PDB file of C-alpha atoms in Angstrom:
ATOM      1  CA  MET D  38     179.382  63.375  82.748  1.00  0.00           C
ATOM      2  CA  ASN D  39     180.780  62.702  86.197  1.00  0.00           C
ATOM      3  CA  THR D  40     180.212  59.060  87.043  1.00  0.00           C
ATOM      4  CA  SER D  41     182.263  58.869  90.390  1.00  0.00           C
ATOM      5  CA  LEU D  42     180.583  57.065  93.286  1.00  0.00           C
ATOM      6  CA  LEU D  43     180.694  60.226  95.471  1.00  0.00           C
ATOM      7  CA  TYR D  44     178.967  62.330  92.888  1.00  0.00           C
ATOM      8  CA  ARG D  45     176.240  59.703  92.287  1.00  0.00           C
ATOM      9  CA  THR D  46     175.552  59.096  96.019  1.00  0.00           C
ATOM     10  CA  ASP D  47     172.691  61.353  97.450  1.00  0.00           C
ATOM     11  CA  ALA D  48     174.074  64.247  99.379  1.00  0.00           C
ATOM     12  CA  TRP D  49     171.694  63.655 102.302  1.00  0.00           C
ATOM     13  CA  LEU D  50     173.093  60.146 102.682  1.00  0.00           C
ATOM     14  CA  ILE D  51     176.592  61.395 102.640  1.00  0.00           C
ATOM     15  CA  ILE D  52     176.157  64.053 105.391  1.00  0.00           C
ATOM     16  CA  ALA D  53     174.079  61.555 107.523  1.00  0.00           C
ATOM     17  CA  LEU D  54     176.974  59.178 107.356  1.00  0.00           C
ATOM     18  CA  LEU D  55     179.387  61.975 108.043  1.00  0.00           C
ATOM     19  CA  PHE D  56     177.472  63.207 111.081  1.00  0.00           C
ATOM     20  CA  MET D  57     177.421  59.689 112.573  1.00  0.00           C
ATOM     21  CA  LEU D  58     181.009  59.139 112.003  1.00  0.00           C
ATOM     22  CA  MET D  59     181.954  62.444 113.624  1.00  0.00           C
ATOM     23  CA  LEU D  60     180.086  61.263 116.819  1.00  0.00           C
ATOM     24  CA  VAL D  61     181.872  57.953 116.622  1.00  0.00           C
ATOM     25  CA  PHE D  62     185.341  59.405 116.194  1.00  0.00           C
ATOM     26  CA  ASN D  63     184.603  61.945 119.074  1.00  0.00           C
ATOM     27  CA  ALA D  64     183.742  59.048 121.341  1.00  0.00           C
ATOM     28  CA  LEU D  65     186.837  57.108 120.112  1.00  0.00           C
ATOM     29  CA  GLY D  66     189.138  60.058 120.929  1.00  0.00           C
ATOM     30  CA  PHE D  67     187.476  60.301 124.453  1.00  0.00           C
ATOM     31  CA  LYS D  68     187.991  56.495 125.081  1.00  0.00           C
ATOM     32  CA  PHE D  69     191.559  56.699 123.711  1.00  0.00           C
ATOM     33  CA  ARG D  70     192.605  59.464 125.937  1.00  0.00           C
ATOM     34  CA  GLN D  71     190.867  57.805 129.034  1.00  0.00           C
ATOM     35  CA  HIS D  72     192.798  54.671 128.167  1.00  0.00           C
ATOM     36  CA  HIS D  73     196.115  56.621 128.134  1.00  0.00           C
ATOM     37  CA  LEU D  74     195.360  58.285 131.339  1.00  0.00           C
ATOM     38  CA  LYS D  75     194.565  54.902 133.104  1.00  0.00           C
ATOM     39  CA  LYS D  76     197.841  53.455 131.718  1.00  0.00           C
ATOM     40  CA  GLY D  77     199.818  56.583 132.706  1.00  0.00           C
ATOM     41  CA  VAL D  78     201.025  57.106 129.276  1.00  0.00           C
ATOM     42  CA  ILE D  79     200.102  60.751 129.604  1.00  0.00           C
ATOM     43  CA  ASN D  80     199.387  63.240 132.452  1.00  0.00           C
ATOM     44  CA  GLU D  81     195.930  64.494 132.864  1.00  0.00           C
ATOM     45  CA  ALA D  82     197.407  67.994 132.925  1.00  0.00           C
ATOM     46  CA  LEU D  83     198.583  67.655 129.322  1.00  0.00           C
ATOM     47  CA  ASN D  84     197.261  70.522 127.355  1.00  0.00           C
ATOM     48  CA  LEU D  85     196.459  69.895 123.799  1.00  0.00           C
ATOM     49  CA  GLY D  86     194.586  73.024 123.173  1.00  0.00           C
ATOM     50  CA  THR D  87     197.098  74.383 120.668  1.00  0.00           C
ATOM     51  CA  ILE D  88     196.888  71.400 118.462  1.00  0.00           C
ATOM     52  CA  GLU D  89     193.005  71.315 118.833  1.00  0.00           C
ATOM     53  CA  GLY D  90     192.817  74.939 117.832  1.00  0.00           C
ATOM     54  CA  SER D  91     195.172  74.628 114.920  1.00  0.00           C
ATOM     55  CA  LEU D  92     193.261  71.697 113.519  1.00  0.00           C
ATOM     56  CA  LEU D  93     189.920  73.433 113.834  1.00  0.00           C
ATOM     57  CA  GLY D  94     191.467  76.520 112.108  1.00  0.00           C
ATOM     58  CA  LEU D  95     192.715  74.338 109.282  1.00  0.00           C
ATOM     59  CA  ILE D  96     189.173  72.826 108.894  1.00  0.00           C
ATOM     60  CA  ALA D  97     187.596  76.215 108.746  1.00  0.00           C
ATOM     61  CA  LEU D  98     190.143  77.325 106.096  1.00  0.00           C
ATOM     62  CA  PHE D  99     189.626  74.255 104.110  1.00  0.00           C
ATOM     63  CA  LEU D 100     185.773  74.534 104.189  1.00  0.00           C
ATOM     64  CA  ALA D 101     185.974  78.071 102.989  1.00  0.00           C
ATOM     65  CA  PHE D 102     188.252  77.149 100.201  1.00  0.00           C
ATOM     66  CA  THR D 103     185.983  74.266  99.066  1.00  0.00           C
ATOM     67  CA  PHE D 104     182.829  76.361  99.449  1.00  0.00           C
ATOM     68  CA  ASN D 105     184.392  79.001  97.259  1.00  0.00           C
ATOM     69  CA  MET D 106     185.191  76.391  94.643  1.00  0.00           C
ATOM     70  CA  ALA D 107     181.774  75.120  94.569  1.00  0.00           C
ATOM     71  CA  ALA D 108     180.114  78.494  94.515  1.00  0.00           C
ATOM     72  CA  ASN D 109     182.196  79.741  91.631  1.00  0.00           C
ATOM     73  CA  ARG D 110     181.358  76.632  89.596  1.00  0.00           C
ATOM     74  CA  TYR D 111     177.697  77.063  90.378  1.00  0.00           C
ATOM     75  CA  ASP D 112     177.866  80.679  89.223  1.00  0.00           C
ATOM     76  CA  GLU D 113     179.609  79.728  86.029  1.00  0.00           C
ATOM     77  CA  ARG D 114     176.926  77.165  85.232  1.00  0.00           C
ATOM     78  CA  ARG D 115     174.201  79.758  85.630  1.00  0.00           C
ATOM     79  CA  LYS D 116     176.023  82.217  83.385  1.00  0.00           C
ATOM     80  CA  VAL D 117     176.642  79.878  80.554  1.00  0.00           C
ATOM     81  CA  ILE D 118     173.129  78.679  80.528  1.00  0.00           C
ATOM     82  CA  VAL D 119     171.842  82.293  80.112  1.00  0.00           C
ATOM     83  CA  GLU D 120     174.562  82.871  77.511  1.00  0.00           C
ATOM     84  CA  GLU D 121     173.434  79.735  75.519  1.00  0.00           C
ATOM     85  CA  ALA D 122     169.857  81.023  75.544  1.00  0.00           C
ATOM     86  CA  ASN D 123     170.952  84.392  74.298  1.00  0.00           C
ATOM     87  CA  ASP D 124     173.167  82.770  71.553  1.00  0.00           C
ATOM     88  CA  ILE D 125     170.292  80.486  70.355  1.00  0.00           C
ATOM     89  CA  GLY D 126     167.830  83.355  70.457  1.00  0.00           C
ATOM     90  CA  THR D 127     170.175  85.482  68.309  1.00  0.00           C
ATOM     91  CA  ALA D 128     170.544  82.823  65.679  1.00  0.00           C
ATOM     92  CA  ILE D 129     166.781  82.215  65.484  1.00  0.00           C
ATOM     93  CA  LEU D 130     166.047  85.963  64.992  1.00  0.00           C
ATOM     94  CA  ARG D 131     168.715  86.249  62.424  1.00  0.00           C
ATOM     95  CA  ALA D 132     167.006  83.386  60.450  1.00  0.00           C
ATOM     96  CA  ASP D 133     164.297  86.004  59.693  1.00  0.00           C
ATOM     97  CA  LEU D 134     166.826  87.787  57.459  1.00  0.00           C
ATOM     98  CA  TYR D 135     166.566  85.034  54.723  1.00  0.00           C
ATOM     99  CA  PRO D 136     163.678  84.870  52.279  1.00  0.00           C
ATOM    100  CA  GLU D 137     161.171  82.135  51.958  1.00  0.00           C
ATOM    101  CA  PRO D 138     161.421  79.103  51.754  1.00  0.00           C
ATOM    102  CA  THR D 139     164.933  79.273  53.465  1.00  0.00           C
ATOM    103  CA  ARG D 140     163.489  81.149  56.506  1.00  0.00           C
ATOM    104  CA  SER D 141     160.816  78.487  57.212  1.00  0.00           C
ATOM    105  CA  LYS D 142     163.270  75.546  56.856  1.00  0.00           C
ATOM    106  CA  LEU D 143     165.802  77.277  59.256  1.00  0.00           C
ATOM    107  CA  ARG D 144     162.953  78.005  61.828  1.00  0.00           C
ATOM    108  CA  VAL D 145     161.767  74.457  61.745  1.00  0.00           C
ATOM    109  CA  ASP D 146     165.274  73.029  62.410  1.00  0.00           C
ATOM    110  CA  PHE D 147     165.809  75.714  65.049  1.00  0.00           C
ATOM    111  CA  LYS D 148     162.618  74.574  66.753  1.00  0.00           C
ATOM    112  CA  HIS D 149     163.710  70.981  66.956  1.00  0.00           C
ATOM    113  CA  TYR D 150     167.189  72.125  68.153  1.00  0.00           C
ATOM    114  CA  VAL D 151     165.577  74.214  70.996  1.00  0.00           C
ATOM    115  CA  GLU D 152     163.541  71.033  72.044  1.00  0.00           C
ATOM    116  CA  ALA D 153     166.646  69.022  71.992  1.00  0.00           C
ATOM    117  CA  ARG D 154     168.407  71.451  74.320  1.00  0.00           C
ATOM    118  CA  ILE D 155     165.391  71.524  76.613  1.00  0.00           C
ATOM    119  CA  ALA D 156     165.500  67.757  76.727  1.00  0.00           C
ATOM    120  CA  TYR D 157     169.106  67.924  77.703  1.00  0.00           C
ATOM    121  CA  TYR D 158     168.073  70.106  80.648  1.00  0.00           C
ATOM    122  CA  HIS D 159     165.257  67.738  81.709  1.00  0.00           C
ATOM    123  CA  ALA D 160     167.677  64.775  81.443  1.00  0.00           C
ATOM    124  CA  GLY D 161     169.099  65.649  84.782  1.00  0.00           C
ATOM    125  CA  ILE D 162     171.881  62.953  85.562  1.00  0.00           C
ATOM    126  CA  ASP D 163     170.361  60.295  83.419  1.00  0.00           C
ATOM    127  CA  ALA D 164     173.284  59.287  81.100  1.00  0.00           C
ATOM    128  CA  ASP D 165     170.970  57.715  78.435  1.00  0.00           C
ATOM    129  CA  LYS D 166     168.664  60.740  78.171  1.00  0.00           C
ATOM    130  CA  ILE D 167     171.716  63.063  78.129  1.00  0.00           C
ATOM    131  CA  GLU D 168     173.312  61.119  75.240  1.00  0.00           C
ATOM    132  CA  THR D 169     170.051  61.055  73.318  1.00  0.00           C
ATOM    133  CA  ALA D 170     169.396  64.692  73.786  1.00  0.00           C
ATOM    134  CA  THR D 171     173.025  65.583  72.710  1.00  0.00           C
ATOM    135  CA  LYS D 172     172.694  63.409  69.633  1.00  0.00           C
ATOM    136  CA  ASN D 173     169.478  65.165  68.614  1.00  0.00           C
ATOM    137  CA  ALA D 174     171.004  68.594  69.174  1.00  0.00           C
ATOM    138  CA  ASN D 175     174.021  67.851  67.132  1.00  0.00           C
ATOM    139  CA  PHE D 176     171.826  66.382  64.325  1.00  0.00           C
ATOM    140  CA  TYR D 177     169.868  69.593  64.014  1.00  0.00           C
ATOM    141  CA  SER D 178     172.825  71.821  64.479  1.00  0.00           C
ATOM    142  CA  ASP D 179     174.643  70.082  61.622  1.00  0.00           C
ATOM    143  CA  ARG D 180     171.435  70.437  59.466  1.00  0.00           C
ATOM    144  CA  LEU D 181     171.331  74.176  60.349  1.00  0.00           C
ATOM    145  CA  TRP D 182     174.897  74.706  59.569  1.00  0.00           C
ATOM    146  CA  LYS D 183     174.593  72.911  56.202  1.00  0.00           C
ATOM    147  CA  GLN D 184     171.714  75.236  55.318  1.00  0.00           C
ATOM    148  CA  VAL D 185     173.526  78.308  56.311  1.00  0.00           C
ATOM    149  CA  THR D 186     176.783  77.420  54.536  1.00  0.00           C
ATOM    150  CA  GLU D 187     174.850  76.514  51.328  1.00  0.00           C
ATOM    151  CA  SER D 188     173.066  79.849  51.459  1.00  0.00           C
ATOM    152  CA  ALA D 189     176.279  81.631  51.914  1.00  0.00           C
ATOM    153  CA  GLN D 190     177.428  80.530  48.458  1.00  0.00           C
ATOM    154  CA  LYS D 191     174.759  82.673  46.880  1.00  0.00           C
ATOM    155  CA  PRO D 192     175.845  86.258  46.113  1.00  0.00           C
ATOM    156  CA  GLU D 193     172.477  87.766  47.304  1.00  0.00           C
ATOM    157  CA  ASN D 194     173.138  86.182  50.688  1.00  0.00           C
ATOM    158  CA  VAL D 195     176.463  87.826  51.466  1.00  0.00           C
ATOM    159  CA  LEU D 196     175.280  90.305  54.054  1.00  0.00           C
ATOM    160  CA  ARG D 197     172.962  87.844  55.661  1.00  0.00           C
ATOM    161  CA  SER D 198     175.629  85.305  55.900  1.00  0.00           C
ATOM    162  CA  GLN D 199     177.971  87.747  57.587  1.00  0.00           C
ATOM    163  CA  MET D 200     175.466  88.012  60.436  1.00  0.00           C
ATOM    164  CA  MET D 201     174.294  84.501  60.546  1.00  0.00           C
ATOM    165  CA  VAL D 202     177.597  82.489  60.292  1.00  0.00           C
ATOM    166  CA  PRO D 203     179.059  84.052  63.479  1.00  0.00           C
ATOM    167  CA  ALA D 204     175.828  83.602  65.398  1.00  0.00           C
ATOM    168  CA  MET D 205     175.755  79.914  64.325  1.00  0.00           C
ATOM    169  CA  ASN D 206     179.409  79.470  65.286  1.00  0.00           C
ATOM    170  CA  THR D 207     178.780  80.921  68.827  1.00  0.00           C
ATOM    171  CA  MET D 208     175.598  78.780  69.341  1.00  0.00           C
ATOM    172  CA  ILE D 209     177.551  75.641  68.492  1.00  0.00           C
ATOM    173  CA  ASP D 210     180.451  76.472  70.506  1.00  0.00           C
ATOM    174  CA  VAL D 211     178.648  77.334  73.755  1.00  0.00           C
ATOM    175  CA  VAL D 212     177.357  73.818  73.856  1.00  0.00           C
ATOM    176  CA  THR D 213     180.810  72.406  74.411  1.00  0.00           C
ATOM    177  CA  THR D 214     181.464  75.164  76.990  1.00  0.00           C
ATOM    178  CA  ARG D 215     178.297  74.297  78.849  1.00  0.00           C
ATOM    179  CA  ALA D 216     179.081  70.633  78.961  1.00  0.00           C
ATOM    180  CA  ALA D 217     182.613  71.244  80.085  1.00  0.00           C
ATOM    181  CA  ILE D 218     181.355  73.627  82.977  1.00  0.00           C
ATOM    182  CA  LYS D 219     178.600  71.301  83.936  1.00  0.00           C
ATOM    183  CA  ASP D 220     181.228  68.492  84.533  1.00  0.00           C
ATOM    184  CA  ALA D 221     183.753  70.764  86.261  1.00  0.00           C
ATOM    185  CA  THR D 222     182.970  69.851  89.831  1.00  0.00           C
ATOM    186  CA  VAL D 223     185.225  70.158  92.855  1.00  0.00           C
ATOM    187  CA  PRO D 224     187.912  67.591  92.537  1.00  0.00           C
ATOM    188  CA  GLU D 225     187.037  64.395  94.396  1.00  0.00           C
ATOM    189  CA  SER D 226     190.364  64.288  96.115  1.00  0.00           C
ATOM    190  CA  ILE D 227     189.718  67.587  97.841  1.00  0.00           C
ATOM    191  CA  ILE D 228     186.279  66.308  99.189  1.00  0.00           C
ATOM    192  CA  TRP D 229     187.969  63.282 100.514  1.00  0.00           C
ATOM    193  CA  LEU D 230     190.645  65.295 102.139  1.00  0.00           C
ATOM    194  CA  LEU D 231     187.958  67.553 103.718  1.00  0.00           C
ATOM    195  CA  PHE D 232     186.183  64.452 105.260  1.00  0.00           C
ATOM    196  CA  THR D 233     189.565  63.198 106.530  1.00  0.00           C
ATOM    197  CA  LEU D 234     190.103  66.597 108.368  1.00  0.00           C
ATOM    198  CA  ILE D 235     186.621  66.718 109.692  1.00  0.00           C
ATOM    199  CA  LEU D 236     186.848  63.111 111.259  1.00  0.00           C
ATOM    200  CA  SER D 237     190.302  63.894 112.597  1.00  0.00           C
ATOM    201  CA  SER D 238     188.989  67.002 114.273  1.00  0.00           C
ATOM    202  CA  ALA D 239     186.196  65.129 115.800  1.00  0.00           C
ATOM    203  CA  PHE D 240     188.784  62.604 117.229  1.00  0.00           C
ATOM    204  CA  VAL D 241     191.019  65.265 118.530  1.00  0.00           C
ATOM    205  CA  ILE D 242     188.231  67.170 120.228  1.00  0.00           C
ATOM    206  CA  GLY D 243     187.204  64.002 122.017  1.00  0.00           C
ATOM    207  CA  TYR D 244     190.757  63.287 122.965  1.00  0.00           C
ATOM    208  CA  CYS D 245     191.583  66.840 124.179  1.00  0.00           C
ATOM    209  CA  ASN D 246     188.443  66.987 126.293  1.00  0.00           C
ATOM    210  CA  ALA D 247     188.573  63.555 127.878  1.00  0.00           C
ATOM    211  CA  PRO D 248     189.461  64.764 131.426  1.00  0.00           C
ATOM    212  CA  HIS D 249     186.505  66.884 131.465  1.00  0.00           C
ATOM    213  CA  ARG D 250     183.920  65.353 129.186  1.00  0.00           C
ATOM    214  CA  MET D 251     182.512  68.086 126.747  1.00  0.00           C
ATOM    215  CA  ASN D 252     178.905  68.516 126.922  1.00  0.00           C
ATOM    216  CA  ARG D 253     177.363  66.025 124.402  1.00  0.00           C
ATOM    217  CA  LEU D 254     174.878  68.689 123.202  1.00  0.00           C
ATOM    218  CA  LEU D 255     177.798  70.925 122.080  1.00  0.00           C
ATOM    219  CA  VAL D 256     179.572  67.964 120.256  1.00  0.00           C
ATOM    220  CA  ILE D 257     176.196  67.228 118.524  1.00  0.00           C
ATOM    221  CA  ILE D 258     175.656  70.890 117.547  1.00  0.00           C
ATOM    222  CA  PHE D 259     179.217  71.084 116.252  1.00  0.00           C
ATOM    223  CA  SER D 260     178.751  68.026 114.177  1.00  0.00           C
ATOM    224  CA  ILE D 261     175.402  69.211 112.707  1.00  0.00           C
ATOM    225  CA  MET D 262     176.863  72.465 111.665  1.00  0.00           C
ATOM    226  CA  ILE D 263     179.876  70.854 109.947  1.00  0.00           C
ATOM    227  CA  ALA D 264     177.555  68.337 108.166  1.00  0.00           C
ATOM    228  CA  LEU D 265     175.151  71.053 107.034  1.00  0.00           C
ATOM    229  CA  THR D 266     178.087  73.206 105.666  1.00  0.00           C
ATOM    230  CA  VAL D 267     179.462  70.030 103.733  1.00  0.00           C
ATOM    231  CA  PHE D 268     175.881  69.394 102.456  1.00  0.00           C
ATOM    232  CA  LEU D 269     175.740  72.970 101.033  1.00  0.00           C
ATOM    233  CA  ILE D 270     179.127  72.394  99.269  1.00  0.00           C
ATOM    234  CA  LEU D 271     177.865  69.163  97.786  1.00  0.00           C
ATOM    235  CA  ASP D 272     174.619  70.684  96.725  1.00  0.00           C
ATOM    236  CA  LEU D 273     176.231  73.554  95.033  1.00  0.00           C
ATOM    237  CA  ASP D 274     178.586  71.239  93.254  1.00  0.00           C
ATOM    238  CA  ARG D 275     175.659  69.114  91.799  1.00  0.00           C
ATOM    239  CA  PRO D 276     174.068  71.116  88.923  1.00  0.00           C
ATOM    240  CA  SER D 277     171.357  68.847  87.953  1.00  0.00           C
ATOM    241  CA  ARG D 278     169.894  67.949  91.313  1.00  0.00           C
ATOM    242  CA  GLY D 279     169.501  68.990  94.903  1.00  0.00           C
ATOM    243  CA  LEU D 280     167.920  72.022  96.684  1.00  0.00           C
ATOM    244  CA  ILE D 281     170.274  74.423  95.040  1.00  0.00           C
ATOM    245  CA  ASN D 282     170.032  74.048  91.215  1.00  0.00           C
ATOM    246  CA  VAL D 283     170.113  76.013  87.930  1.00  0.00           C
ATOM    247  CA  GLU D 284     166.408  75.606  87.148  1.00  0.00           C
ATOM    248  CA  GLN D 285     165.702  79.295  87.152  1.00  0.00           C
ATOM    249  CA  SER D 286     168.541  79.925  84.517  1.00  0.00           C
ATOM    250  CA  GLU D 287     167.393  76.893  82.519  1.00  0.00           C
ATOM    251  CA  GLN D 288     163.985  78.697  82.009  1.00  0.00           C
ATOM    252  CA  ALA D 289     165.796  81.082  79.721  1.00  0.00           C
ATOM    253  CA  ILE D 290     166.093  78.222  77.274  1.00  0.00           C
ATOM    254  CA  VAL D 291     162.485  76.908  77.725  1.00  0.00           C
ATOM    255  CA  ALA D 292     161.293  80.542  77.114  1.00  0.00           C
ATOM    256  CA  LEU D 293     162.772  80.356  73.451  1.00  0.00           C
ATOM    257  CA  ARG D 294     159.653  78.357  72.643  1.00  0.00           C
ATOM    258  CA  LYS D 295     157.870  81.659  72.481  1.00  0.00           C
ATOM    259  CA  LEU D 296     159.857  82.680  69.535  1.00  0.00           C
ATOM    260  CA  PHE D 297     157.981  80.021  67.428  1.00  0.00           C
TER     261      PHE D 297
END
């Protein structure tokens, strides 16, 4: 689980702080240029439009790049959750191939396993709940695997085992895949670099437009749009919370209860 400060901090708090800092850096850029003009360090006719345009273009490119990374990871999370639900469902249905009492024992453990995976979903970002749910899931998957392997030793279960063993393997393996994808967020260094570029652009905009103060409303609108874009990136990159989540995909695992 990602335990970094940036990941644990609420996205709304981050963008609110980013928005205010953009306004502050814009004002600093304006004051800094005015100071240079008064001191005669630079000429009022100095045109920095090329630098301003290049920096804004770089920010647009970096925003698109970061958004694409977050969107791809979000899509991967949704897919692996549905994949896990399908794999568990397949294994549960194949338990019906076994005669009693093996069938009933398998289905009881499968029911507990499903509940453990649902608890993992409901755990959100609570580390203790995630650990408990993971331990419970591992316990029941081990019990299921032991029953299947013991049954595979019997000659009459050869055909059943040829179908059940691969299904169990896939069901167990996808848990590791899901955990890895869940923790595969956009690298924090990229987010910090994005913040640096955004604040630098706010400063440069204020500096470049100091001779003719840019409309404050335009600066505020620009800052709001950038902050909202960053919020969308952060929200996509946080699978267990936020406005954009994988709750709809998680319902595929909750729906497995109907098999019992």
